[in-house]
C-alpha positions in Angstrom: -9.7 -12.9 -31.0 -10.3 -9.2 -30.9 -6.6 -8.5 -31.3 -6.4 -10.4 -34.5 -9.0 -8.3 -36.2 -7.5 -5.1 -34.9 -3.9 -6.0 -35.6 -3.9 -8.5 -38.6 -0.3 -7.7 -39.5 0.7 -8.7 -36.0 -1.0 -12.1 -36.4 0.9 -12.7 -39.6 4.1 -11.9 -37.7 3.3 -14.2 -34.8 2.6 -17.1 -37.2 5.9 -16.5 -39.0 8.0 -16.3 -35.8 6.4 -19.5 -34.4 6.9 -21.4 -37.6 10.5 -20.2 -37.8 11.2 -21.3 -34.2 9.6 -24.8 -34.7 11.8 -25.3 -37.8 15.0 -24.2 -36.0 14.7 -26.5 -32.9 13.9 -30.1 -32.4 12.1 -29.8 -29.1 9.0 -28.0 -30.1 5.8 -28.7 -32.0 3.0 -26.1 -32.2 -0.6 -25.9 -33.6 -3.2 -23.1 -33.3 -6.6 -23.5 -31.6 -9.6 -21.5 -30.3 -11.1 -22.2 -26.9 -14.8 -23.0 -27.5 -16.0 -21.5 -24.2 -14.5 -17.9 -24.5 -13.0 -17.9 -28.1 -9.5 -17.2 -26.9 -6.8 -17.8 -29.5 -4.2 -20.3 -28.2 -1.2 -22.2 -29.4 -0.9 -25.7 -28.2 2.7 -26.6 -27.4 4.6 -29.8 -26.9 8.0 -29.1 -25.5 10.5 -31.9 -25.0 12.9 -31.1 -22.2 15.3 -33.8 -20.8 13.2 -36.6 -22.4 10.0 -35.3 -20.8 7.2 -33.8 -23.0 5.6 -30.8 -21.4 2.1 -30.3 -22.9 1.4 -26.6 -22.6 -1.0 -23.9 -23.9 0.1 -20.4 -24.8 -2.8 -17.9 -24.7 -3.2 -14.7 -26.6 -5.4 -12.3 -24.5 -8.0 -10.1 -26.3 -5.9 -7.0 -25.7 -2.6 -8.5 -27.1 0.0 -7.1 -27.8 -0.7 -4.6 -25.0 -0.9 -7.4 -22.4 1.4 -10.4 -21.8 1.0 -13.9 -23.2 0.9 -16.8 -20.8 2.1 -20.4 -20.9 0.6 -23.0 -18.6 0.1 -26.8 -18.5 -2.8 -28.2 -20.4 -3.4 -30.4 -17.4 -4.6 -28.1 -14.7 -3.2 -30.3 -11.9 0.4 -30.2 -13.1 3.1 -28.0 -11.5 6.3 -27.9 -13.4 8.4 -25.1 -11.8 9.1 -23.1 -8.7 8.4 -20.2 -11.0 4.7 -21.0 -11.5 1.5 -19.6 -10.1 0.3 -22.8 -8.4 -0.7 -26.1 -10.0 -2.0 -25.5 -13.5 -1.0 -21.9 -13.3 1.0 -19.8 -15.6 4.8 -19.9 -15.6 6.5 -16.7 -14.4 8.9 -16.0 -17.3 11.3 -13.4 -18.4 8.5 -11.1 -19.7 5.6 -10.6 -17.3 2.9 -8.2 -16.4 5.4 -6.0 -14.6 7.9 -5.6 -17.5 5.9 -6.4 -20.6 6.4 -4.6 -23.8 4.4 -5.0 -27.0 7.4 -6.1 -29.1 7.7 -9.4 -27.3 6.4 -12.3 -29.5 5.0 -15.7 -28.7 8.3 -17.2 -29.9 10.2 -15.2 -27.3 7.9 -16.4 -24.6 8.3 -20.1 -25.7 12.1 -19.7 -25.6 11.9 -18.3 -22.1 9.7 -21.2 -20.9 12.1 -23.8 -22.4 15.1 -22.2 -20.7 13.3 -22.2 -17.4 12.2 -25.9 -17.6 15.6 -27.0 -19.0 17.6 -25.3 -16.2 15.4 -26.5 -13.3 15.2 -30.1 -14.5 18.8 -30.9 -15.4 19.3 -34.6 -14.3 21.3 -35.2 -11.2 22.2 -31.5 -10.5 19.2 -29.3 -11.3 19.9 -25.7 -11.7 18.4 -22.8 -9.9 16.7 -19.9 -11.8 17.0 -16.7 -9.7 13.6 -15.4 -8.6 12.5 -11.9 -9.3 9.1 -12.4 -7.8 7.7 -9.4 -5.9 4.6 -10.8 -4.4 2.6 -8.7 -1.9 0.8 -10.0 1.1 -2.5 -9.5 -0.6 -1.4 -11.6 -3.5 -0.3 -14.4 -1.3 -3.6 -14.4 0.6 -5.8 -14.6 -2.6 -6.6 -18.3 -2.3 -7.0 -18.4 1.5 -10.6 -18.5 2.6 -9.7 -19.0 6.2 -7.6 -16.1 7.6 -6.5 -15.2 11.1 -5.7 -11.7 12.3 -3.1 -11.5 15.1 -2.9 -8.1 16.8 0.0 -6.6 18.6 -1.5 -7.2 22.0 -2.2 -10.9 21.2 1.3 -11.4 19.8 2.9 -9.7 22.8 1.1 -12.1 25.2 2.0 -15.1 23.1 5.7 -14.1 23.1 5.6 -13.6 26.9 4.4 -17.2 27.6 6.9 -19.7 28.9 8.3 -22.2 26.4 6.7 -25.6 26.0 3.2 -24.7 27.2 -0.3 -25.3 26.3 -2.9 -22.6 27.2 -6.5 -22.0 26.4 -7.6 -19.4 23.9 -10.8 -18.0 22.5 -11.4 -16.5 19.1 -14.2 -14.5 17.3 -14.8 -15.3 13.7 -16.6 -13.2 11.1 -18.1 -14.9 8.1 -18.7 -13.6 4.5 -18.8 -15.0 1.0 -15.2 -13.9 0.5 -13.7 -15.4 3.7 -13.8 -16.5 7.3 -11.8 -14.2 9.4 -10.7 -15.2 13.0 -9.4 -12.9 15.7 -7.7 -14.2 18.9 -9.6 -12.5 21.6 -8.7 -14.2 24.9 -5.5 -16.0 26.0 -5.2 -17.8 29.3 -1.8 -16.6 30.3 -1.8 -18.3 33.7 -4.0 -19.7 36.4 -7.3 -17.7 36.5 -5.6 -15.1 34.4 -7.5 -14.9 31.1 -6.0 -12.0 29.1 -8.6 -10.1 27.1 -6.9 -8.9 23.9 -7.3 -5.1 24.2 -6.6 -3.9 20.7 -9.7 -5.4 18.9 -12.8 -3.2 18.5 -15.6 -4.4 20.7 -17.9 -4.6 17.7 -15.9 -7.6 16.4 -16.2 -9.7 19.5 -19.9 -9.6 20.1 -23.4 -9.8 18.6 -24.2 -6.1 18.9 -23.4 -5.2 15.3 -22.0 -8.2 13.5 -22.8 -11.9 13.8 -19.6 -13.0 15.4 -19.0 -16.7 16.3 -16.9 -17.5 19.4 -14.4 -20.3 19.1 -12.4 -22.1 21.8 -9.2 -24.1 21.7 -5.6 -24.2 22.6 -2.4 -22.3 22.0 0.7 -24.4 22.1 4.2 -23.0 22.2 7.4 -25.0 21.5 10.7 -24.8 19.7 9.5 -27.7 17.6 7.0 -25.5 15.8 9.8 -23.4 14.3 10.2 -26.0 11.5 7.9 -25.8 8.5 6.1 -29.1 9.1 3.6 -30.7 6.8 0.2 -30.7 8.5 -2.8 -31.4 6.3 -5.0 -33.6 8.4 -6.1 -34.0 12.0 -3.9 -37.1 12.4 -0.8 -35.2 11.3 -1.6 -32.3 13.6 -1.9 -34.7 16.6 1.3 -36.4 15.6 3.2 -33.1 15.4 2.0 -32.0 18.8 2.6 -35.4 20.5 6.2 -35.4 19.3 6.7 -32.2 21.4 5.5 -34.0 24.6 2.8 -31.4 25.0 -0.7 -32.6 26.1 -2.8 -33.7 23.2 -6.0 -34.2 25.2 -9.1 -32.1 24.2 -7.6 -31.2 20.9 -9.2 -33.7 18.5 -12.4 -34.8 20.3 -15.2 -36.7 18.6 -18.9 -36.5 19.5 -19.9 -40.0 20.7 -23.2 -39.9 18.9 -22.3 -38.3 15.6 -18.6 -39.3 15.5 -17.9 -35.9 14.2 -15.1 -33.7 15.6 -16.0 -31.0 18.0 -14.8 -27.6 16.9 -11.4 -26.5 18.2 -9.1 -23.6 17.3 -5.4 -24.6 17.5 -2.5 -22.2 17.3 1.1 -23.4 17.1 3.8 -20.9 18.0 7.5 -21.5 17.4 9.5 -20.1 20.4 12.7 -19.3 18.6 11.6 -17.8 15.2 8.1 -16.6 16.1 6.6 -18.9 13.4 2.9 -19.1 14.0 0.3 -21.3 12.4 -3.4 -21.6 13.1 -5.8 -24.4 12.4 -9.5 -25.1 12.9 -10.9 -28.5 13.5 -14.5 -28.6 12.1 -17.3 -31.1 11.8 -18.9 -30.2 8.5 -16.3 -31.2 6.1 -14.7 -34.4 4.7 -11.4 -32.8 5.5 -12.0 -31.5 9.1 -8.7 -29.6 9.4 -8.6 -26.1 8.0 -5.4 -24.0 8.0 -5.6 -20.3 8.3 -3.6 -17.7 6.5 -2.1 -15.9 9.6 -1.8 -12.1 9.1 0.6 -10.6 11.6 0.7 -7.0 12.8 3.1 -4.5 11.3 6.4 -3.8 13.2 5.7 -1.7 16.2 7.9 1.1 14.9 5.8 1.5 11.8 4.2 5.0 12.0 1.1 5.8 10.0 -0.1 8.9 11.9 1.7 12.1 13.0 3.3 12.0 16.4 0.8 14.6 17.6 -2.1 12.1 17.3 -1.0 10.5 20.6 -2.6 13.5 22.4 -6.0 12.9 20.9 -7.2 9.8 22.8 -7.6 11.8 26.0 -9.9 14.4 24.4 -13.7 14.1 24.3 -15.6 15.4 21.3 -19.3 16.1 21.3 -21.0 15.7 17.9 -24.4 17.1 17.5 -26.1 15.9 14.3 -25.2 12.5 12.7 -26.3 13.1 9.2 -24.1 12.9 6.1 -21.6 15.4 7.5 -21.5 14.3 11.2 -21.3 10.6 10.3 -18.3 11.0 8.1 -16.5 13.2 10.6 -17.2 10.8 13.6 -15.5 7.9 11.9 -12.7 10.0 10.6 -11.9 11.4 14.0 -11.9 7.8 15.5 -9.4 6.8 12.8 -7.3 9.9 13.6 -7.0 9.1 17.3 -10.1 10.5 19.2 -11.4 7.8 21.6 -14.1 9.6 23.6 -17.3 10.7 22.0 -20.7 12.2 23.0 -23.0 11.7 20.0 -26.4 13.5 19.8 -29.2 13.0 17.3 -32.9 12.0 17.5 -33.5 10.6 14.0 -33.2 7.1 12.6 -31.5 6.2 9.3 -33.8 6.2 6.3 -33.3 4.9 2.8 -33.2 8.4 1.4 -30.2 9.2 3.7 -28.0 6.6 2.0 -27.0 8.7 -1.0 -24.7 10.7 1.2 -24.5 9.0 4.6 -21.5 7.1 5.9 -23.7 4.2 7.0 -25.2 1.6 4.8 -28.3 -0.6 4.4 -27.3 -2.7 7.4 -28.2 0.2 9.6 -31.4 1.4 8.0 -34.1 1.7 10.6 -31.7 2.1 13.5 -31.4 5.4 15.3 -28.3 7.2 14.0 -26.7 7.4 17.4 -26.9 3.7 17.9 -25.8 2.9 14.3 -22.8 5.3 14.6 -21.9 3.7 17.9 -21.8 0.3 16.2 -19.8 1.7 13.3 -17.3 3.4 15.6 -16.9 0.1 17.6 -16.1 -1.7 14.4 -13.5 1.0 13.5 -11.3 1.4 16.5 -10.7 -0.3 19.9 -11.0 1.2 23.3 -13.7 3.8 22.6 -15.9 5.5 25.1 -19.1 6.5 23.4 -22.0 8.2 25.2 -25.2 8.0 23.1 -27.9 10.7 23.5 -31.0 10.0 21.5 -32.1 13.6 21.8 -33.1 16.6 19.7 -31.3 19.8 20.6 -33.8 22.7 20.4 -36.6 20.2 20.0 -39.7 19.3 22.1 -38.0 17.1 24.7 -38.6 16.7 28.5 -36.7 19.4 30.4 -34.8 16.8 32.4 -33.5 15.2 29.1 -32.4 18.5 27.8 -30.6 19.3 31.0 -28.8 15.9 30.9 -27.7 16.4 27.3 -26.4 19.9 28.0 -24.6 18.5 31.1 -22.8 15.8 28.9 -21.9 18.3 26.3 -20.5 20.7 28.9 -17.9 18.1 29.8 -16.5 17.8 26.3 -13.2 19.2 25.1 -14.6 20.2 21.7 -18.1 20.6 20.3 -19.1 20.0 16.7 -22.4 21.3 15.3 -23.0 19.3 12.2 -26.7 20.1 11.9 -26.7 23.3 9.8 -29.7 24.3 11.9 -29.6 27.9 13.3 -31.6 27.1 16.4 -29.3 24.2 17.3 -26.3 26.4 16.7 -27.5 28.9 19.3 -27.9 26.2 22.0 -24.5 24.7 21.2 -22.8 28.1 21.1 -24.3 28.9 24.5 -22.8 25.8 26.0 -19.5 26.5 24.4 -19.4 30.1 25.6 -20.5 29.2 29.1 -17.9 26.5 29.6 -15.2 27.9 27.3 -15.2 24.9 25.0 -13.8 25.3 21.4 -16.6 24.9 18.9 -16.5 23.9 15.2 -19.3 23.8 12.6 -19.8 23.5 8.9 -22.3 22.9 6.1 -22.6 22.0 2.4 -24.4 24.5 0.2 -27.4 23.0 -1.6 -26.5 22.0 -5.1 -23.0 21.0 -3.9 -21.2 24.0 -5.4 -19.4 24.7 -2.1 -19.6 24.8 1.6 -18.1 26.4 4.7 -16.1 25.3 7.7 -15.7 27.5 10.8 -14.5 27.5 14.4 -14.4 29.6 17.5 -11.6 29.1 20.1 -11.8 30.6 23.6 -9.6 33.7 24.1 -8.3 33.4 20.5 -11.3 33.9 18.2 -14.5 35.9 18.8 -17.2 33.8 20.5 -19.2 31.4 18.2 -22.1 33.7 17.7 -19.8 36.6 16.9 -17.9 34.5 14.4 -21.2 33.6 12.7 -22.4 37.2 12.7 -19.0 38.3 11.2 -19.5 35.7 8.5 -23.0 37.1 7.7 -21.5 40.6 7.4 -19.1 39.2 4.8 -21.9 37.6 2.9 -23.9 40.9 2.9 -21.1 42.4 0.8 -21.1 39.6 -1.8 -23.6 38.9 -4.6 -26.5 36.8 -3.4 -25.6 33.1 -3.2 -27.6 30.9 -5.5 -28.4 28.5 -2.6 -28.1 29.6 1.0 -27.5 26.3 2.7 -27.9 22.5 2.5 -30.9 20.9 4.1 -30.0 20.5 7.7 -31.0 18.4 10.7 -33.7 16.4 9.0 -36.3 19.1 9.0 -39.7 17.6 8.1 -41.6 18.6 4.9 -38.6 20.3 3.2 -37.7 19.6 -0.4 -34.4 17.6 -0.4 -31.6 19.5 -2.0 -29.1 18.0 -4.4 -25.4 17.2 -3.7 -23.2 14.3 -4.4 -21.7 12.3 -1.6 -18.3 13.5 -2.8 -19.4 17.1 -2.2 -20.2 16.3 1.4 -17.0 14.4 1.7 -14.8 17.3 0.6 -16.3 19.6 3.2 -16.4 16.9 5.9 -12.7 16.1 5.3 -11.8 19.8 5.5 -13.8 20.2 8.7 -12.2 17.2 10.3 -8.8 18.7 9.7 -9.9 21.9 11.3 -11.3 20.0 14.3 -8.0 18.2 14.8 -6.1 21.4 14.6 -8.5 23.0 17.1 -8.5 20.0 19.5 -4.7 19.9 19.6 -4.6 23.7 20.2 -1.9 24.0 17.6 0.2 27.1 18.0 0.7 28.4 15.4 -2.4 27.0 13.9 -2.5 25.8 10.3 -5.7 27.7 9.9 -5.2 31.5 10.5 -8.8 32.4 9.8 -11.9 31.3 11.7 -14.1 30.7 8.6 -13.3 29.3 5.2 -15.5 29.1 2.2 -14.6 26.2 -0.1 -15.8 26.0 -3.7 -16.3 22.8 -5.7 -17.2 24.4 -9.0 -17.2 27.7 -10.8 -20.2 29.3 -9.2 -21.2 32.3 -7.1 -17.9 33.9 -5.8 -15.8 30.8 -6.6 -13.7 31.1 -9.7 -12.7 27.4 -10.0 -13.0 24.1 -8.2 -11.3 24.1 -4.7 -11.3 27.9 -4.7 -10.9 28.6 -0.9 -11.7 31.9 0.7 -10.4 32.5 4.2 -12.6 35.0 6.1 -11.3 37.1 8.9 -13.9 38.2 11.4 -14.0 40.5 14.4 -16.5 40.6 17.2 -17.2 40.1 20.9 -14.9 37.8 22.9 -15.8 35.0 25.2 -17.7 35.8 28.3 -15.6 35.5 31.4 -17.4 34.1 34.4 -17.0 36.2 37.6 -15.6 33.9 40.2 -17.6 34.0 43.5 -16.1 35.6 46.5 -15.4 33.5 49.6 -18.1 35.4 51.5 -20.7 34.6 48.8 -19.8 30.9 48.9 -20.0 30.7 52.7 -23.4 32.5 52.6 -24.8 30.1 50.0 -23.8 27.1 52.0 -25.3 28.5 55.2 -28.6 29.2 53.4 -28.7 25.7 52.0 -28.2 24.2 55.5 -31.0 26.4 56.8 -33.4 25.3 54.1 -32.5 21.6 54.7 -33.0 22.0 58.4 -36.4 23.6 57.8 -37.5 20.6 55.9 -36.3 18.2 58.6 -38.1 20.2 61.3 -41.3 20.1 59.3 -41.1 16.4 58.8 -40.5 15.8 62.6 -43.5 18.0 63.6 -45.8 16.1 61.2 -44.7 12.7 62.7 -45.5 13.9 66.2 
């Protein structure tokens, strides 16, 4: 009743308008009430329409008149109109949440409800009230606990099946308090030809990162399923299938001992219209048939990424350091189109990391490389991820270091997300030796700003020269209040302060720079190799998002001198000689 105390004059007006309407018409009686559970002010309505009395309640929300009134049946099981939000739900009237204005009164709402019910319930020839409903897919799915995701690959295989067929299928289901989500993962498209649906992340279909339950059943395709048939029980499902002359065996099977149904997933696909329905037969419920809300993929011509992103899947990115910066960038690159990764880090996820890390409590205690792999495999399908639980510039076996450097040397781009000078030198050496573009960045402690940088072979100075040029720039500025954010989980260092959003700004900017670099855009959207990005008025930054491009000069990339043919031949001859010496020595020892 908050609105009554705030707008007493409006309450007086509402009472007057309702009394006037009740006196003018012979189809309405009204009386005020207050709901005991939540103290909502309501008007109880009896509306007589075509000899039927509609017992309704009109509610005044606490924020009235800035929010719409509602009229709904007093009996929560009743459905009166096609313009109603389900049994017992509110009527969708002339004034609604999408067009409400504060001058509309309760009397106006009652008149609108009467006109709706009067028109729709005219004896013999009911009228039709045009619908102005604009309901989104999300709104339609609100009451659907069971949902099925059909991907483009799965739908393509289903459409390619012959008509009037029954084939085996497999699903993977994820469970949460909010819903059970099923994914079609395998379709038996022919004899010994089980198609594995390829556009589902592998993290969805197994136990590696989520508890995913496999389901088995049948996909049936027939023109008969184009009709919107009533199927609310197992018996009705069997009846509908049997009328198509398709095989009904192994669909509704009861366990001999428990007399409970064995679980089956059943998909019905209409051949002509593409209508698709999915059911699950379960054993734990009084009503063993559960229908899923089927969520189809968007049209294939719907574009959500720039055309250039199609070039990214063939590129391999090496990410060194999977802290707050590296973790955000890894997932963002996967969403942007990168499909091949080499991820390097030696640390595991700690509770104190969670204030800025992309991962969550479900990965605490896991090594970051393994956790990021799981997260990537839940983000996009068809990824290739090489995991290196290794510390660059740390005390590691030489053979491990050599293997890590070998993997990084085969990347198309290297990202140093450690903010560690020693690591930078090692990664820069690999980039320089193999002419691999390199990017790096960091957040300044305190979150007042950060930097993003890159070095491209034969375009920019080499990575170390770019860094040195940046230091020259810094030497000409006033001393920064904080030099750099804590980097690469250095032990016994006081944690610095920055919000997750501060890291996110720099990570997003660096991701864009990485994509520009990986695509070798010409002209590039980033003319300078280094950018300082401010997030508050501090140091040299005059305002939030003050961006300072920094041009640097310095030594170029080292060109390897190709060996001469004579040198190559001499090396091969020497190798053969050395190998023959070993063979001769072994032969002499045996004799």
